[in-house]
Coordinates of C-alpha atoms in Angstrom, one line a residue:
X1 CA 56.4 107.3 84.6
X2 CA 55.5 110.6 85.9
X3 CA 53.4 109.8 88.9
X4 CA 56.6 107.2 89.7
X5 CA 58.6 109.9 89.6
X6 CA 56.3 112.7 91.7
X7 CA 55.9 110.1 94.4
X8 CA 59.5 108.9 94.3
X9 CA 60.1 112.9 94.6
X10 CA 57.6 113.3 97.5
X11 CA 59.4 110.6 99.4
X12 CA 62.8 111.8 98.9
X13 CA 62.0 115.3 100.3
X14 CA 60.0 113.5 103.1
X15 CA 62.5 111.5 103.8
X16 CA 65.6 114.4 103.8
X17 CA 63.5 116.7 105.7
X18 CA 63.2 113.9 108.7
X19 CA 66.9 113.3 107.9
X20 CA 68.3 116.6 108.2
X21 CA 65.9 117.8 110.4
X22 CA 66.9 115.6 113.4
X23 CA 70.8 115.8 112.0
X24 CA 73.4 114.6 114.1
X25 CA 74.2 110.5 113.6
X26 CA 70.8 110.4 112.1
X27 CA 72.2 112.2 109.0
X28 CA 75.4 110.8 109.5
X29 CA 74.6 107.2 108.6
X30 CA 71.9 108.2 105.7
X31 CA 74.7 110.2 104.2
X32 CA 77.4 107.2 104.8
X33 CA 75.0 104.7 103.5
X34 CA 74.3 106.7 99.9
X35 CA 77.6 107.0 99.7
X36 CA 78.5 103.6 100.1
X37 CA 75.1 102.7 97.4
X38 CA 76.2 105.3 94.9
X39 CA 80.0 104.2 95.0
X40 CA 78.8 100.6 94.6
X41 CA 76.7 102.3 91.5
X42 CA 79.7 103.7 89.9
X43 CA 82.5 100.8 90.6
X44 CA 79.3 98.7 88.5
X45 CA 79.5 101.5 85.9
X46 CA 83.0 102.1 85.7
X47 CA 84.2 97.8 85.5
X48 CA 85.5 97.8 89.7
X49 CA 83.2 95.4 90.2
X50 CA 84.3 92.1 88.7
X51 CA 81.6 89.8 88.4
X52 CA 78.3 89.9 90.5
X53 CA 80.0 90.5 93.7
X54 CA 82.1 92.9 95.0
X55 CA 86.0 92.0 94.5
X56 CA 88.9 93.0 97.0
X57 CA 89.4 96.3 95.4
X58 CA 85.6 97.7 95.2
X59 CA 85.9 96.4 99.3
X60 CA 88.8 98.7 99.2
X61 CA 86.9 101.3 98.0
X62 CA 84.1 101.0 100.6
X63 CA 86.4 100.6 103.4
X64 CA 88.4 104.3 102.2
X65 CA 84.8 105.8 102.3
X66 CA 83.9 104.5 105.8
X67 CA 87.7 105.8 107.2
X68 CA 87.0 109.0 106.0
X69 CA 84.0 109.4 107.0
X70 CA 85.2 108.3 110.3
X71 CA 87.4 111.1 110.5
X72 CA 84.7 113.2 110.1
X73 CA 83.7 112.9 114.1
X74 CA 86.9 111.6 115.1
X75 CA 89.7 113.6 113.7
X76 CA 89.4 117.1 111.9
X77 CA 91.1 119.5 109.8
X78 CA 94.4 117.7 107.9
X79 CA 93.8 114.4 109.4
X80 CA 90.9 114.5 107.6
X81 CA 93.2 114.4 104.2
X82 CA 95.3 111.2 105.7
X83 CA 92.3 109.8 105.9
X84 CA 91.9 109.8 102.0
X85 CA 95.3 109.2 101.6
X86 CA 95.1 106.0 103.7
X87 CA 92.1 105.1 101.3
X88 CA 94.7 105.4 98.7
X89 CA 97.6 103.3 100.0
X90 CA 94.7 100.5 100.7
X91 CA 93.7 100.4 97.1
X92 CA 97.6 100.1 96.5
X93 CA 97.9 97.3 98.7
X94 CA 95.1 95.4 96.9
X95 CA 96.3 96.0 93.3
X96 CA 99.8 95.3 94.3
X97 CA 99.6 92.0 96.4
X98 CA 96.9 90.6 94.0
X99 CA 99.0 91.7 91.0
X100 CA 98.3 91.1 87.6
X101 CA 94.3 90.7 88.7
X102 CA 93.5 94.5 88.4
X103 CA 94.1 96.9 85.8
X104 CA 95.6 100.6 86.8
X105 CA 92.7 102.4 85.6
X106 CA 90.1 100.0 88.3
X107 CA 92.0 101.2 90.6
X108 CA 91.6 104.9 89.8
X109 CA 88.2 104.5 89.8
X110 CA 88.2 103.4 92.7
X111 CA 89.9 105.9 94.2
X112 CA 87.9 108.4 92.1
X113 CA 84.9 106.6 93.6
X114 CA 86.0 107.4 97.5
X115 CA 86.5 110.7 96.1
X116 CA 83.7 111.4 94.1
X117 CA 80.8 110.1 95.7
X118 CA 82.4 109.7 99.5
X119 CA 83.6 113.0 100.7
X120 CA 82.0 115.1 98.3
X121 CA 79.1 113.7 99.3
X122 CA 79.6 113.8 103.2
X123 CA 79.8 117.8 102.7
X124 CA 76.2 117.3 103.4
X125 CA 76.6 116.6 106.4
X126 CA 79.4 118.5 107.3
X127 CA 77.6 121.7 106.1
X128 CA 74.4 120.5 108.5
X129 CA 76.8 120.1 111.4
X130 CA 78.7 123.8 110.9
X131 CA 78.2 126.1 114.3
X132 CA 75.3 128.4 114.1
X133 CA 73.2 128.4 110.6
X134 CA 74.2 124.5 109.6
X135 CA 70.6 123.7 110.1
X136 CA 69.5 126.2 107.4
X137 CA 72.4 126.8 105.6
X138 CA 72.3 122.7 104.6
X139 CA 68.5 123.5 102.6
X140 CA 70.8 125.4 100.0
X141 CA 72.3 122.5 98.4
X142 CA 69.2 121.2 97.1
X143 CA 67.7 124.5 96.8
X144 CA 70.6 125.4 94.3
X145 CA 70.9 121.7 92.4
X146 CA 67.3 120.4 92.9
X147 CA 66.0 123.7 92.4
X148 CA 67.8 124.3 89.4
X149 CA 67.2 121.4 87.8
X150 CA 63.4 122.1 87.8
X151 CA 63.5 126.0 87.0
X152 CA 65.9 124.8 84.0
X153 CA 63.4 122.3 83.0
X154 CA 60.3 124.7 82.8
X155 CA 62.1 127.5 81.3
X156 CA 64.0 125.1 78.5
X157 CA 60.5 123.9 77.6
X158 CA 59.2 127.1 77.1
X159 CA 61.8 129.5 76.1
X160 CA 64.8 127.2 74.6
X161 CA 66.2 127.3 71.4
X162 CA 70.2 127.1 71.8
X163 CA 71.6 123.8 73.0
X164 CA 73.9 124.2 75.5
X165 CA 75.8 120.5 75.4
X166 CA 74.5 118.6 71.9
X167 CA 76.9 115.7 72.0
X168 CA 76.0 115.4 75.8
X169 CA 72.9 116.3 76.7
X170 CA 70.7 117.1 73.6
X171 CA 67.9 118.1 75.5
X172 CA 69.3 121.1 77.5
X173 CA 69.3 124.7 76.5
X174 CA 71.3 128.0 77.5
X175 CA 68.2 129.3 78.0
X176 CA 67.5 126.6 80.8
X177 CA 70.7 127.0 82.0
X178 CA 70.1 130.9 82.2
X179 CA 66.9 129.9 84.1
X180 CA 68.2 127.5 86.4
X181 CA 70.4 129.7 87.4
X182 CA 68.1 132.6 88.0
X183 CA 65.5 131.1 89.6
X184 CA 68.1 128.9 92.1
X185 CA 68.9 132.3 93.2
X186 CA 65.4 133.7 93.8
X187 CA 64.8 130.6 95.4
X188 CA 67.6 132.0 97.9
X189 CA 65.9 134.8 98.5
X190 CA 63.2 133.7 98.9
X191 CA 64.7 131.0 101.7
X192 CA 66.6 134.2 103.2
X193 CA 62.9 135.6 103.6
X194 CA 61.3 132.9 105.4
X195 CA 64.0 132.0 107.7
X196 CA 65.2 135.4 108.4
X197 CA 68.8 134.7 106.4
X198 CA 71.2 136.8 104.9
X199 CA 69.1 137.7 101.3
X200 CA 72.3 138.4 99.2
X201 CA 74.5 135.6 100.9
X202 CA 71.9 133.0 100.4
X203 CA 71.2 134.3 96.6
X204 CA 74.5 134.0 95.2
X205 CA 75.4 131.1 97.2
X206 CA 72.6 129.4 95.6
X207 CA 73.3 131.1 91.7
X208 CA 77.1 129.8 92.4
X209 CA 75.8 126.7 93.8
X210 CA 73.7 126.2 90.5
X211 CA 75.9 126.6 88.0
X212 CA 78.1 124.0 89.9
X213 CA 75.3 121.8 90.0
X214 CA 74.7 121.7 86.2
X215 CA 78.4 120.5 85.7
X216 CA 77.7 117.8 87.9
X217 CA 74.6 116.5 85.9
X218 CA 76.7 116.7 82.8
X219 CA 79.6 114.6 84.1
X220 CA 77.6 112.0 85.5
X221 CA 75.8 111.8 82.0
X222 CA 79.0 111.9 80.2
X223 CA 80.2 108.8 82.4
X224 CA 77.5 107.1 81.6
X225 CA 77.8 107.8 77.9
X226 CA 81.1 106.2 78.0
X227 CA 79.7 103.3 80.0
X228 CA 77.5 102.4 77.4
X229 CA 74.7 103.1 80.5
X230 CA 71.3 104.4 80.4
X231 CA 71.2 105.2 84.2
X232 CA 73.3 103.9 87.6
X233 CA 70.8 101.5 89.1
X234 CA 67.3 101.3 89.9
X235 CA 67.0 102.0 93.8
X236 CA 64.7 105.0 93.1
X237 CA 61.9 104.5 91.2
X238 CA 61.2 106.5 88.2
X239 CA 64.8 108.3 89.3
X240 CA 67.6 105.2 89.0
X241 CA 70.2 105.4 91.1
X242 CA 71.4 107.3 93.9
X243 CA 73.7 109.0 91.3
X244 CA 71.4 109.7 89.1
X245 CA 68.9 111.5 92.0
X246 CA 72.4 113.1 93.6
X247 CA 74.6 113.8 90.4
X248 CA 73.9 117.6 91.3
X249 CA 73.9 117.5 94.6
X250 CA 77.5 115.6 94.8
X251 CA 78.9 118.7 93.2
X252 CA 76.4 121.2 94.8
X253 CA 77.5 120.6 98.4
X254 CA 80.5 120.9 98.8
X255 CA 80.9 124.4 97.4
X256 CA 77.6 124.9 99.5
X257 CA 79.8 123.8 102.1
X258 CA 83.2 125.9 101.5
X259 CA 80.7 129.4 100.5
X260 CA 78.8 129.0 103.7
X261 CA 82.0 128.7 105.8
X262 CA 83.1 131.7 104.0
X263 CA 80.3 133.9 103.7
X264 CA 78.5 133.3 107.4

C-alpha cells in the first residue's frame, strides 16, 4: 500500500507541476475535469445519483459547474455569482418539472456539490491566473494543505498524545495539528527563500492556509461517516478519489486565493 501510494504521490506532483506550470486552458480543463470527477464522487456519496447512471438532476449539477466555470474567462466579478445562481434555478427546474422523483435534500446536494467541489475548487486556477505572482503564489495551496498533512503526520506519530477529533478522526492529535501548522508555515518561508517572495506574507498565508486545510479533511471524513463510506472512489490508487486526494486542497485554495489577492 505504501509504494501505491508514493508512486500515486509522484505522479500527482508530476502531473500538477506540468499542469500549472504551462497554466492557461491547460489548467483550466484539468481543474474543470476534477471538478466534474469529484462532484460525480460526492452526488454517489451523498444518494444524487440514482441508479448506475447519472439522473437529470446530478446532469444538472455538472451543467451548474461547467457555467460557472465558464464565467470564469467569459464574465467576471458579480456575473460570476449569476452564474451559481443560474446553477441553482436549473436544479429547480429539474426537481420541479419531474416532481415527486427527487427529494429536497438531492437537490441540496446538488447544489452543495456545484459549490463545494466546483468553484471552490476552480480558485486553483483563478489564483494561477492572478496578475503578477499567480504563477508562484498558486504552489501555496498545496504547500499549506499537502504540506500540512505530511508535517501533521510525522509529528502526530512522534509526539501525539491529545486527540484532536475522537469521534471523527481517531487518529489525529493537537500535537499534529500544532505541527501541521508550524511546519506549513516554514514551508512558506522556505518557498519565499527560493523564489525571492515575500517571507512573512507567504508564512502566514500558508499557517492560515493550514489550519483551513485541516477543516477540510475533517468534513470530507465526517461526510463520509455519514455515508456509511470508506473513501469517494478509486481513481487514485492507494489515494481513492479525487475528494479524498483534494479534501484539503478544496478548502485550501480559495482562502489561498482571497489572502493572496489581499496580501500581494
Amino acid at each position: 500500500m505504501f509504494v501505491t501510494r508514493l508512486i500515486s504521490g509522484v505522479v500527482l506532483v508530476a502531473a500538477a507541476l506540468l499542469t500549472i506550470g504551462l497554466g492557461s486552458w491547460v489548467l483550466f480543463f484539468t481543474v474543470l475535469i476534477l471538478s466534474l470527477i469529484g462532484a460525480g464522487e460526492l452526488y454517489k456519496a451523498m444518494k444524487v445519483r440514482e441508479q448506475s447512471f447519472p439522473g437529470p438532476l446530478e446532469l444538472a449539477g455538472y451543467a451548474g459547474i461547467v457555467l460557472y466555470y465558464v464565467s470564469l474567462v467569459v464574465l467576471g466579478g458579480a456575473l460570476q455569482l449569476a452564474a451559481v445562481i443560474l446553477g441553482l434555478v436549473i436544479l429547480m427546474f429539474v426537481y420541479v418539472f419531474s416532481y415527486p422523483r427527487y427529494h429536497a435534500h438531492q437537490v441540496m446536494a446538488a447544489f452543495f456539490g456545484i459549490v463545494y467541489v466546483g468553484v471552490m475548487l476552480s480558485c486553483i486556477y483563478q489564483t494561477r491566473m492572478l496578475p503578477g505572482g499567480g504563477v508562484w503564489h498558486v504552489w501555496l495551496i498545496f504547500l499549506s494543505s499537502w504540506g500540512c498533512d505530511t508535517c501533521a503526520y510525522c509529528v502526530g506519530m512522534l509526539f501525539g498524545k491529545h486527540k484532536m477529533a475522537p469521534v471523527l478522526s481517531p487518529k489525529k492529535s493537537v500535537e499534529g495539528a500544532v505541527g501541521g501548522v508550524a511546519g506549513a508555515a516554514l514551508l512558506g518561508v522556505i518557498f519565499a527563500l527560493v523564489t525571492r517572495g515575500p517571507l512573512w506574507e507567504y508564512a502566514l498565508i500558508c499557517g492560515v492556509g493550514a489550519l483551513i486545510s485541516m477543516v477540510g479533511d475533517l468534513a470530507a471524513s465526517a461526510i463520509k461517516r455519514n455515508m456509511d463510506i470508506k473513501d469517494y472512489g478509486k481513481l487514485i490508487p492507494g489515494h481513492g478519489g479525487v475528494l479524498d486526494r483534494f479534501d484539503s486542497v478544496i478548502f485550501t485554495a480559495p482562502v489561498i486565493y482571497y489572502l493572496a489577492v489581499i496580501l500581494m
